[in-house]
Short mmCIF file of C-alpha atoms in Angstrom, two decimals:
data_model
loop_
_atom_site.label_atom_id
_atom_site.label_comp_id
_atom_site.label_asym_id
_atom_site.label_seq_id
_atom_site.Cartn_x
_atom_site.Cartn_y
_atom_site.Cartn_z
CA MET A 99 4.84 45.90 -1.84
CA SER A 100 7.11 46.86 0.86
CA GLU A 101 9.43 44.47 2.28
CA LYS A 102 7.54 44.52 5.45
CA GLN A 103 4.52 42.76 3.72
CA VAL A 104 7.12 40.14 2.46
CA LYS A 105 6.32 36.66 4.13
CA ILE A 106 9.38 35.09 5.31
CA LEU A 107 8.65 31.32 5.48
CA THR A 108 10.95 28.11 5.78
CA GLU A 109 8.35 25.17 5.24
CA VAL A 110 6.47 24.32 2.37
CA ASP A 111 3.51 23.53 5.08
CA GLU A 112 3.50 27.39 5.81
CA VAL A 113 3.34 27.88 2.16
CA TYR A 114 0.18 25.97 1.66
CA ALA A 115 -1.76 27.94 4.67
CA PHE A 116 -0.74 31.01 2.32
CA ILE A 117 -2.03 29.64 -1.47
CA GLY A 118 -4.83 27.29 0.16
CA PRO A 119 -4.66 23.97 1.84
CA PHE A 120 -6.88 21.97 -0.61
CA GLY A 121 -7.28 24.11 -3.84
CA ARG A 122 -8.22 23.22 -7.09
CA SER A 123 -4.25 22.38 -7.74
CA GLN A 124 -4.17 20.03 -4.94
CA VAL A 125 -7.54 18.33 -5.58
CA LEU A 126 -6.17 17.79 -9.28
CA TYR A 127 -2.62 16.31 -8.22
CA LEU A 128 -4.50 14.21 -5.37
CA LEU A 129 -6.68 12.71 -8.01
CA GLY A 130 -4.25 11.95 -10.83
CA LEU A 131 -1.78 9.87 -8.25
CA SER A 132 -4.73 8.07 -6.25
CA PHE A 133 -5.45 6.79 -9.39
CA LEU A 134 -1.87 4.84 -9.20
CA ASN A 135 -3.54 3.25 -5.96
CA LEU A 136 -6.76 1.86 -7.43
CA VAL A 137 -4.47 0.18 -9.92
CA ALA A 138 -2.09 -1.27 -7.48
CA ALA A 139 -4.74 -3.39 -6.76
CA PHE A 140 -4.42 -5.31 -9.63
CA ASN A 141 -0.65 -6.15 -8.74
CA PHE A 142 -0.87 -7.10 -5.51
CA LEU A 143 -4.17 -8.84 -5.13
CA GLY A 144 -4.91 -10.39 -8.65
CA GLY A 145 -3.54 -13.81 -7.12
CA VAL A 146 -6.70 -14.28 -5.19
CA PHE A 147 -8.38 -15.01 -8.70
CA MET A 148 -5.43 -16.09 -10.69
CA LEU A 149 -4.49 -18.86 -8.68
CA LEU A 150 -8.06 -20.13 -7.70
CA SER A 151 -8.62 -23.87 -8.73
CA PRO A 152 -11.64 -24.30 -11.03
CA ASP A 153 -13.79 -27.28 -10.97
CA TRP A 154 -13.13 -30.48 -12.84
CA VAL A 155 -15.50 -33.10 -13.80
CA CYS A 156 -14.82 -36.80 -14.91
CA VAL A 157 -14.70 -37.49 -18.28
CA GLY A 158 -17.63 -40.09 -19.28
CA GLY A 159 -19.15 -38.83 -16.00
CA GLU A 160 -18.93 -40.41 -12.19
CA SER A 161 -17.75 -44.08 -11.81
CA THR A 162 -16.01 -46.08 -9.49
CA THR A 163 -12.78 -44.92 -11.16
CA CYS A 164 -13.73 -40.97 -11.25
CA ASN A 165 -15.61 -39.41 -8.62
CA THR A 166 -14.81 -35.69 -7.98
CA THR A 167 -16.12 -36.12 -4.36
CA THR A 168 -13.71 -38.78 -3.10
CA MET A 169 -10.76 -38.70 -5.58
CA ASP A 170 -8.15 -35.87 -6.13
CA VAL A 171 -7.07 -34.97 -10.01
CA CYS A 172 -3.45 -35.84 -9.02
CA ASP A 173 -4.71 -39.76 -8.46
CA LEU A 174 -6.02 -39.70 -11.83
CA GLU A 175 -4.93 -40.18 -15.47
CA ARG A 176 -4.94 -36.99 -17.57
CA VAL A 177 -7.54 -38.61 -19.77
CA GLN A 178 -9.93 -39.40 -17.05
CA TRP A 179 -10.74 -35.72 -16.34
CA GLU A 180 -11.02 -32.43 -17.53
CA TRP A 181 -11.84 -28.48 -15.86
CA ALA A 182 -15.92 -27.97 -15.87
CA GLY A 183 -17.19 -26.04 -18.54
CA ASN A 184 -13.80 -26.73 -20.77
CA LYS A 185 -12.17 -23.36 -18.70
CA SER A 186 -8.42 -24.75 -19.32
CA SER A 187 -7.77 -21.03 -19.20
CA ARG A 188 -9.81 -19.66 -16.44
CA THR A 189 -6.81 -19.49 -13.99
CA MET A 190 -3.23 -19.96 -13.80
CA VAL A 191 -3.31 -23.55 -11.96
CA SER A 192 -5.46 -24.68 -15.38
CA HIS A 193 -3.76 -22.84 -17.77
CA PHE A 194 -0.38 -24.05 -17.14
CA GLY A 195 -1.26 -27.20 -15.52
CA LEU A 196 -0.46 -26.46 -12.13
CA GLU A 197 -2.72 -28.60 -10.49
CA CYS A 198 -0.44 -31.16 -8.98
CA ASP A 199 1.96 -28.81 -8.09
CA ASP A 200 1.54 -28.35 -4.47
CA GLY A 201 2.27 -25.03 -3.64
CA LEU A 202 3.85 -24.31 -6.75
CA ALA A 203 1.16 -21.94 -7.90
CA ALA A 204 1.61 -19.51 -4.93
CA LEU A 205 5.39 -19.12 -6.12
CA SER A 206 4.00 -16.36 -8.47
CA SER A 207 2.60 -14.08 -5.95
CA SER A 208 4.97 -14.67 -3.42
CA LEU A 209 8.46 -16.22 -3.74
CA PHE A 210 9.04 -14.23 -7.03
CA PHE A 211 6.66 -11.37 -7.17
CA ILE A 212 7.52 -10.21 -3.38
CA PRO A 213 11.60 -10.56 -3.74
CA GLY A 214 10.74 -8.47 -6.81
CA THR A 215 9.03 -5.88 -4.76
CA VAL A 216 11.90 -5.70 -2.13
CA VAL A 217 14.49 -4.96 -4.92
CA GLY A 218 12.35 -2.23 -6.27
CA LEU A 219 11.84 -0.81 -2.77
CA ALA A 220 15.29 -0.34 -2.54
CA ILE A 221 16.19 1.11 -5.73
CA SER A 222 12.95 3.31 -6.10
CA GLY A 223 13.33 4.87 -2.55
CA TYR A 224 16.54 5.71 -3.30
CA LEU A 225 16.24 7.07 -6.76
CA SER A 226 12.92 9.05 -5.90
CA ASP A 227 15.11 11.11 -3.12
CA LYS A 228 17.84 11.46 -5.50
CA PHE A 229 16.25 12.60 -9.01
CA GLY A 230 12.50 13.50 -7.95
CA ARG A 231 9.27 11.50 -7.01
CA LYS A 232 7.92 12.56 -10.81
CA LYS A 233 10.55 10.95 -12.53
CA VAL A 234 10.59 7.72 -10.90
CA THR A 235 7.18 7.41 -10.48
CA LEU A 236 6.31 8.28 -14.46
CA GLY A 237 9.33 5.51 -15.24
CA ALA A 238 7.67 2.74 -12.85
CA VAL A 239 4.38 3.27 -14.26
CA ILE A 240 5.57 2.79 -17.75
CA SER A 241 7.86 -0.15 -16.99
CA THR A 242 4.75 -1.64 -15.36
CA VAL A 243 2.58 -1.18 -18.65
CA LEU A 244 5.28 -3.34 -20.21
CA THR A 245 5.67 -5.89 -17.65
CA SER A 246 1.70 -6.80 -17.50
CA VAL A 247 1.89 -7.17 -21.31
CA ALA A 248 4.95 -9.57 -20.76
CA GLN A 249 2.91 -11.34 -18.16
CA ALA A 250 -0.32 -11.50 -19.92
CA LEU A 251 1.13 -13.00 -23.19
CA ALA A 252 3.56 -15.31 -21.13
CA PRO A 253 4.27 -18.89 -23.56
CA SER A 254 5.23 -20.58 -20.28
CA TYR A 255 5.02 -20.55 -16.70
CA THR A 256 8.92 -19.98 -16.46
CA PHE A 257 8.87 -16.66 -18.65
CA PHE A 258 5.58 -15.90 -16.67
CA LEU A 259 7.45 -16.13 -13.67
CA VAL A 260 10.48 -13.70 -14.93
CA ALA A 261 7.95 -10.80 -15.89
CA ARG A 262 6.23 -11.41 -12.53
CA THR A 263 9.47 -10.87 -10.68
CA ILE A 264 10.65 -7.62 -12.66
CA SER A 265 6.83 -6.51 -12.06
CA GLY A 266 7.21 -6.68 -8.66
CA ALA A 267 9.91 -4.05 -8.71
CA THR A 268 8.37 -1.91 -11.34
CA CYS A 269 4.95 -1.77 -9.79
CA ILE A 270 6.00 -1.47 -6.06
CA GLY A 271 8.09 1.82 -7.58
CA PHE A 272 4.96 3.84 -8.19
CA GLN A 273 2.66 2.47 -5.75
CA ALA A 274 5.20 3.35 -3.09
CA VAL A 275 6.39 6.71 -4.17
CA HIS A 276 3.14 8.05 -5.08
CA MET A 277 2.33 7.94 -1.38
CA THR A 278 5.22 10.22 -0.80
CA TYR A 279 4.50 12.18 -3.86
CA LYS A 280 1.27 12.77 -2.80
CA ASP A 281 1.48 13.94 1.06
CA GLU A 282 4.09 16.35 -0.07
CA PHE A 283 1.36 18.52 -1.84
CA PHE A 284 -0.72 18.80 1.76
CA PRO A 285 -0.37 20.66 4.97
CA SER A 286 -0.92 18.46 8.08
CA THR A 287 -4.37 19.37 8.86
CA LYS A 288 -5.32 17.81 5.29
CA ARG A 289 -3.22 14.63 5.06
CA PRO A 290 -5.94 12.29 6.78
CA LEU A 291 -8.52 13.52 4.04
CA CYS A 292 -6.04 12.79 1.44
CA ASN A 293 -5.04 9.54 2.59
CA PHE A 294 -8.72 8.73 2.64
CA ILE A 295 -9.60 9.64 -0.80
CA SER A 296 -6.19 7.83 -2.04
CA LEU A 297 -8.12 4.96 0.05
CA ILE A 298 -11.33 5.19 -1.92
CA PHE A 299 -9.36 4.62 -5.18
CA LYS A 300 -8.06 1.70 -3.91
CA VAL A 301 -11.31 0.01 -2.68
CA LEU A 302 -12.39 1.20 -6.14
CA GLY A 303 -9.53 -0.88 -7.51
CA LEU A 304 -10.55 -3.84 -5.71
CA ILE A 305 -13.91 -3.90 -7.12
CA VAL A 306 -12.68 -3.16 -10.75
CA LEU A 307 -10.34 -6.43 -10.23
CA ALA A 308 -13.52 -8.69 -9.18
CA GLY A 309 -15.68 -7.00 -11.88
CA VAL A 310 -12.86 -7.55 -14.63
CA TYR A 311 -12.54 -11.42 -13.49
CA GLU A 312 -16.19 -11.84 -13.29
CA LEU A 313 -16.82 -10.39 -16.68
CA PHE A 314 -13.79 -11.83 -18.32
CA PRO A 315 -12.77 -15.00 -16.27
CA VAL A 316 -9.29 -15.41 -17.99
CA TRP A 317 -6.09 -15.08 -15.78
CA ASN A 318 -4.46 -13.02 -18.01
CA SER A 319 -7.62 -10.65 -18.76
CA ILE A 320 -6.33 -9.30 -15.43
CA HIS A 321 -2.73 -8.37 -16.50
CA ILE A 322 -4.11 -6.68 -19.85
CA ALA A 323 -6.66 -4.48 -17.41
CA ASN A 324 -3.82 -3.34 -15.56
CA ALA A 325 -1.90 -2.49 -18.80
CA ILE A 326 -4.77 -0.72 -20.31
CA MET A 327 -5.16 1.38 -17.12
CA LEU A 328 -1.59 2.35 -16.61
CA VAL A 329 -1.27 3.86 -19.86
CA VAL A 330 -4.22 6.23 -18.58
CA GLY A 331 -1.93 6.70 -15.41
CA CYS A 332 0.69 8.34 -17.71
CA TRP A 333 -1.31 11.41 -17.07
CA VAL A 334 1.26 12.31 -13.95
CA VAL A 335 3.50 13.76 -16.69
CA PHE A 336 1.46 16.65 -16.14
CA ILE A 337 1.47 16.85 -12.54
CA PRO A 338 4.47 19.06 -11.14
CA GLU A 339 7.24 18.05 -8.91
CA SER A 340 7.18 17.74 -5.23
CA PRO A 341 7.78 21.18 -4.01
CA TYR A 342 9.15 19.61 -0.73
CA TRP A 343 11.80 17.98 -2.86
CA LEU A 344 12.21 20.77 -4.77
CA LEU A 345 13.15 22.98 -1.89
CA ALA A 346 15.44 20.26 -0.55
CA ASN A 347 17.49 19.48 -3.63
CA GLN A 348 17.54 22.34 -6.07
CA GLY A 349 16.49 25.51 -3.85
CA PRO A 350 14.03 27.76 -3.13
CA GLU A 351 13.50 29.12 -6.34
CA ALA A 352 12.69 25.77 -7.99
CA ALA A 353 10.21 25.24 -5.35
CA ALA A 354 8.55 28.65 -5.39
CA LEU A 355 7.87 28.31 -8.95
CA VAL A 356 5.76 25.39 -8.64
CA LEU A 357 3.67 26.76 -5.60
CA ASP A 358 3.06 29.86 -7.79
CA LYS A 359 1.49 27.93 -10.34
CA MET A 360 -0.26 26.18 -7.51
CA ALA A 361 -1.79 29.40 -5.63
CA GLN A 362 -2.83 30.81 -9.15
CA LEU A 363 -4.46 27.49 -10.05
CA ASN A 364 -6.25 27.83 -6.83
CA GLY A 365 -7.17 31.51 -7.32
CA ARG A 366 -5.10 33.13 -5.26
CA GLY A 367 -3.04 34.68 -7.52
CA SER A 368 0.85 35.14 -7.90
CA ILE A 369 2.87 34.68 -4.75
CA MET A 370 6.11 35.87 -6.24
CA GLY A 371 7.12 39.11 -4.33
CA GLN A 372 5.25 38.14 -1.20
CA VAL A 373 6.42 34.76 0.09
CA ASN A 374 10.35 34.10 0.54
CA LEU A 375 11.40 30.82 1.21
CA VAL A 376 14.06 29.97 3.55
CA PRO A 377 15.50 26.51 3.06
CA PRO A 378 15.39 25.26 7.25
CA GLU A 379 19.11 24.32 7.18
CA LYS A 380 19.98 27.86 6.57
CA LYS A 381 17.37 29.22 9.30
CA LEU A 382 18.93 26.69 11.68
CA GLU A 383 22.11 28.11 10.66
CA GLU A 384 21.29 31.69 11.49
CA GLU A 385 19.50 30.68 14.70
CA GLY A 386 22.63 28.92 15.91
CA GLU A 387 21.86 25.33 15.78
CA GLY A 388 24.71 24.34 14.14
CA VAL A 389 23.27 22.91 11.04
CA THR A 390 25.48 24.30 8.26
CA THR A 391 25.18 22.58 5.51
CA LYS A 392 22.67 20.57 3.80
CA GLN A 393 21.48 17.24 4.99
CA SER A 394 22.30 14.28 2.38
CA GLY A 395 19.82 12.00 1.17
CA ASN A 396 21.47 8.94 2.94
CA ILE A 397 19.29 6.58 4.51
CA LEU A 398 22.05 5.97 7.19
CA ASN A 399 22.14 9.17 8.46
CA ILE A 400 19.44 7.29 10.88
CA LEU A 401 22.22 5.18 12.33
CA ARG A 402 23.63 8.50 13.21
CA ASN A 403 20.89 9.34 15.41
CA PRO A 404 19.81 6.52 18.30
CA ARG A 405 16.53 8.27 19.36
CA PHE A 406 15.52 8.27 15.44
CA LEU A 407 16.61 5.05 15.05
CA VAL A 408 14.55 3.48 17.57
CA VAL A 409 11.60 4.98 15.95
CA THR A 410 12.48 3.95 12.75
CA LEU A 411 12.77 0.29 14.34
CA ALA A 412 9.38 0.39 15.63
CA LEU A 413 7.76 1.48 12.34
CA PHE A 414 9.50 -1.40 10.84
CA TYR A 415 7.55 -3.91 13.12
CA GLN A 416 4.17 -1.72 12.50
CA TRP A 417 4.72 -2.23 8.93
CA PHE A 418 5.62 -5.90 9.31
CA LEU A 419 2.62 -6.60 11.47
CA VAL A 420 -0.26 -4.80 9.49
CA SER A 421 1.18 -6.51 6.35
CA LEU A 422 1.40 -10.10 8.00
CA MET A 423 -1.95 -9.82 9.09
CA PHE A 424 -3.84 -7.95 6.11
CA TYR A 425 -2.81 -10.55 3.54
CA GLY A 426 -3.28 -12.96 5.93
CA PHE A 427 -6.89 -12.32 6.37
CA TYR A 428 -7.15 -12.05 2.66
CA TYR A 429 -5.60 -15.25 1.82
CA ALA A 430 -8.07 -17.09 4.54
CA LEU A 431 -10.90 -15.67 2.27
CA GLU A 432 -10.88 -19.52 0.93
CA GLY A 433 -11.41 -21.31 4.38
CA ILE A 434 -14.56 -19.10 4.43
CA SER A 435 -18.03 -20.27 3.14
CA GLY A 436 -19.28 -18.52 0.79
CA SER A 437 -17.85 -16.73 -3.17
CA VAL A 438 -14.71 -15.90 -2.82
CA THR A 439 -15.77 -13.33 -5.08
CA VAL A 440 -18.27 -11.90 -2.29
CA ASN A 441 -16.09 -12.22 0.31
CA PHE A 442 -13.36 -10.54 -1.47
CA LEU A 443 -15.95 -7.73 -2.30
CA ILE A 444 -17.44 -7.27 1.05
CA MET A 445 -14.12 -7.24 2.50
CA ALA A 446 -13.04 -4.51 0.01
CA VAL A 447 -16.09 -2.34 0.83
CA LEU A 448 -15.58 -2.46 4.70
CA GLU A 449 -12.82 -0.20 3.92
CA ILE A 450 -14.50 2.78 2.96
CA PRO A 451 -16.17 3.29 6.55
CA THR A 452 -12.97 2.53 7.72
CA GLY A 453 -11.21 5.14 6.30
CA VAL A 454 -14.08 7.53 7.11
CA VAL A 455 -13.67 6.82 10.47
CA THR A 456 -9.60 6.47 10.76
CA ALA A 457 -9.44 9.93 8.79
CA TRP A 458 -11.44 11.56 11.22
CA SER A 459 -10.27 10.14 14.03
CA MET A 460 -6.14 11.04 12.98
CA GLY A 461 -7.75 14.65 12.69
CA ARG A 462 -9.38 14.54 16.04
CA PHE A 463 -7.18 12.49 18.30
CA GLY A 464 -3.90 12.22 16.44
CA ARG A 465 -2.14 9.61 14.44
CA TRP A 466 -0.74 7.76 17.83
CA ASN A 467 -4.08 7.27 19.48
CA THR A 468 -5.51 6.04 16.31
CA LEU A 469 -3.33 3.70 15.61
CA PHE A 470 -3.04 2.40 19.47
CA LEU A 471 -6.77 1.82 19.46
CA ASN A 472 -6.88 -0.13 16.08
CA LEU A 473 -4.46 -2.34 16.94
CA ALA A 474 -6.28 -3.08 20.04
CA LEU A 475 -9.15 -4.06 18.18
CA ILE A 476 -7.27 -6.32 16.24
CA LEU A 477 -6.43 -7.88 19.40
CA ILE A 478 -9.75 -7.80 20.55
CA CYS A 479 -11.08 -9.58 17.31
CA SER A 480 -8.70 -11.91 17.22
CA ALA A 481 -9.41 -13.08 20.95
CA VAL A 482 -13.38 -13.33 19.91
CA SER A 483 -12.53 -15.03 17.03
CA LEU A 484 -11.85 -17.81 19.08
CA LEU A 485 -14.72 -18.68 20.47
CA LYS A 486 -17.43 -20.88 18.49
CA VAL A 487 -20.64 -19.45 18.96
CA GLU A 488 -23.49 -19.48 16.01
CA LEU A 489 -25.60 -15.93 15.60
CA GLY A 490 -29.23 -17.41 15.51
CA ALA A 491 -30.18 -19.25 12.31
CA THR A 492 -27.82 -17.16 10.12
CA GLY A 493 -25.06 -19.55 9.91
CA TRP A 494 -22.86 -17.19 10.53
CA ASP A 495 -20.46 -17.64 13.77
CA LEU A 496 -19.22 -15.40 15.67
CA LYS A 497 -15.53 -15.99 14.40
CA ARG A 498 -16.42 -15.55 10.87
CA VAL A 499 -17.98 -11.87 12.12
CA ALA A 500 -14.73 -11.39 13.75
CA LEU A 501 -12.70 -11.91 11.11
CA ILE A 502 -14.30 -9.70 8.89
CA VAL A 503 -14.86 -6.92 11.20
CA GLY A 504 -11.86 -7.16 13.03
CA SER A 505 -9.34 -7.79 9.98
CA LYS A 506 -10.78 -5.34 7.35
CA TRP A 507 -11.66 -2.39 9.98
CA GLY A 508 -8.26 -2.86 11.97
CA THR A 509 -5.80 -3.57 9.52
CA ALA A 510 -7.31 -1.36 6.92
CA ALA A 511 -6.86 1.38 9.10
CA VAL A 512 -3.30 0.94 10.59
CA PHE A 513 -2.27 0.36 6.95
CA MET A 514 -3.64 3.93 6.24
CA ILE A 515 -1.78 5.08 9.16
CA VAL A 516 1.74 3.78 8.89
CA TYR A 517 1.57 5.30 5.35
CA MET A 518 0.67 8.75 6.47
CA TYR A 519 2.63 8.32 9.56
CA THR A 520 5.83 7.41 8.26
CA ASN A 521 5.97 10.32 5.92
CA GLU A 522 5.28 12.51 8.88
CA VAL A 523 8.39 11.03 10.82
CA MET A 524 10.67 10.76 7.97
CA PRO A 525 12.88 14.17 6.83
CA THR A 526 12.46 15.25 3.32
CA SER A 527 16.19 14.19 2.40
CA ILE A 528 15.39 10.86 3.00
CA ARG A 529 11.56 10.58 3.29
CA SER A 530 10.92 8.43 -0.04
CA SER A 531 13.91 6.15 1.30
CA GLY A 532 12.90 5.55 4.70
CA LEU A 533 9.27 4.83 3.25
CA HIS A 534 10.20 2.27 0.95
CA LEU A 535 12.96 0.40 3.93
CA CYS A 536 9.66 0.07 5.97
CA SER A 537 7.55 -1.25 2.70
CA ILE A 538 9.98 -3.74 2.20
CA PHE A 539 9.14 -5.19 6.15
CA ALA A 540 5.74 -4.92 4.74
CA ARG A 541 6.79 -7.35 1.80
CA ILE A 542 8.37 -9.79 4.31
CA GLY A 543 5.23 -9.99 6.07
CA ALA A 544 2.93 -10.03 2.51
CA PHE A 545 5.47 -12.90 1.53
CA VAL A 546 5.30 -14.98 4.82
CA ALA A 547 1.27 -14.63 5.23
CA PRO A 548 -0.44 -17.35 2.85
CA TYR A 549 2.34 -20.17 4.29
CA VAL A 550 1.50 -18.71 8.12
CA VAL A 551 -2.22 -19.24 7.16
CA LYS A 552 -1.80 -22.40 5.32
CA ALA A 553 0.39 -23.97 8.32
CA ALA A 554 -2.16 -22.21 11.09
CA ASN A 555 -4.88 -24.21 9.01
CA ASN A 556 -3.30 -27.33 8.62
CA THR A 557 -2.35 -27.52 12.52
CA ASN A 558 -5.21 -25.98 14.47
CA ASP A 559 -7.99 -23.81 14.04
CA TYR A 560 -6.81 -21.06 16.89
CA LEU A 561 -3.34 -20.85 16.05
CA LEU A 562 -3.65 -18.08 13.58
CA ASN A 563 -5.48 -16.21 15.98
CA SER A 564 -3.56 -16.47 18.83
CA LEU A 565 -0.41 -15.77 16.62
CA PHE A 566 -2.10 -12.23 15.81
CA MET A 567 -2.97 -11.74 19.59
CA GLY A 568 1.04 -11.75 20.32
CA LEU A 569 2.09 -10.26 17.56
CA CYS A 570 -0.58 -7.29 18.44
CA LEU A 571 0.79 -7.08 22.10
CA VAL A 572 4.45 -6.37 20.65
CA GLY A 573 2.68 -3.90 18.56
CA LEU A 574 1.47 -2.27 21.15
CA GLY A 575 4.38 -2.23 23.49
CA THR A 576 6.80 -0.79 20.19
CA MET A 577 4.33 2.23 20.23
CA TRP A 578 6.00 3.40 23.31
CA TRP A 579 8.53 4.68 21.00
CA LEU A 580 6.40 6.83 18.21
CA PRO A 581 5.95 10.12 18.59
CA GLU A 582 2.71 12.11 17.71
CA THR A 583 2.65 13.91 14.56
CA LYS A 584 -0.48 15.33 14.29
CA ASP A 585 -0.73 19.39 13.34
CA ARG A 586 3.49 19.29 12.67
CA ASN A 587 4.84 20.05 9.72
CA LEU A 588 6.55 17.46 7.65
CA LYS A 589 10.23 17.18 8.78
CA SER A 590 12.78 18.60 6.71
CA THR A 591 15.77 17.72 8.83
CA LEU A 592 16.83 14.98 11.20
CA GLU A 593 17.26 17.52 13.96
#
């Protein structure tokens, strides 16, 4: 081939247009990595089932000294009551005897698990940018298998809390890193579809989670199932390293080898001799832009760029906001009439049409407009839920409908958007660290969610929704500083 026919390409996204934007290789990598999103549901929302308090009955039947309607187990002697159906191991509350330790059961999913995820985010983000997406993802998967087994076999509540804390650090490693890992195999036009497919796996994970608990109603069955599925998830070993990371850290030759294998798997043949990858910083140097050295993977580079710092702070708030509302609405399930399992499944399945519309909207109208519309939807539904209007003879009031529609549609959509948005805003050298730093603010939101819901329910029925309305207004205001990223290649530098 003559030299004139060689394509000089700077961005990996440009190579994807050449080898196929959504070929066989990308589909296989997407399915393999999205499976980890399915398993993540067990780690982050398993507490919805593990922390329920089973029904109890009086030993010898109802009497003046023991009554299930007017009395609490904490006011009775232990010999006076027992768990209904002898289900002493159905949940952690009954298994570890936490029924009279007000708030202690929640510690396993918040006061211990959430700080573990914060530590894990800080460490895995840095390691992923320095040593690669694949190594960190695989290491986190294997580590979470071990911590899941440790939780399932915990001989005491103290042992469980220690294992739970470590699990928070390991599971967030594969859950967050794989989002960046996955997006770096696709061009801008296909990332909304890619994230929708990943969302489908998450919904499947929520359905499987509810199914596992219904079929095996013992608290540690969730951890056992989690460990088994993560063993399957070790197939990540067969997925190559991200071409974006390779280009930024090991040079164009290493990236070209992976891209060449992808091209052949996509049926496009070898691209060797047809494409010449040039590192972005080298192109900028040749064009006189003043970038003469490769940018380091130091997250502190954000502080040296005031404009980018403002964008990052706006993203921090968006992550905190959506996480607080997302988990807050899930914790509010107990306050909604009906089966917790049924309500859980309804809210999970609602994410599928949400993902379809959100993926289409991001591709058609852009990321910024879609984010704005969904924040506005949450704001409106929070306002509507303040009303007390029954819908005919259904027994459902407008508050329940608004809670389900607004929370699951709006928050699921915003979560889907900010994950992709953050990856598109952050440059390759700090993309994983930046995403993980944003996720730390999401963990803060998840941490305070159960306490906000509990405090609001104990104070005033309108307080929770009024709080969400105020937070949404601030979120809409911070969008002033967020850029549109539709049809743009993933950033390689801060320039």
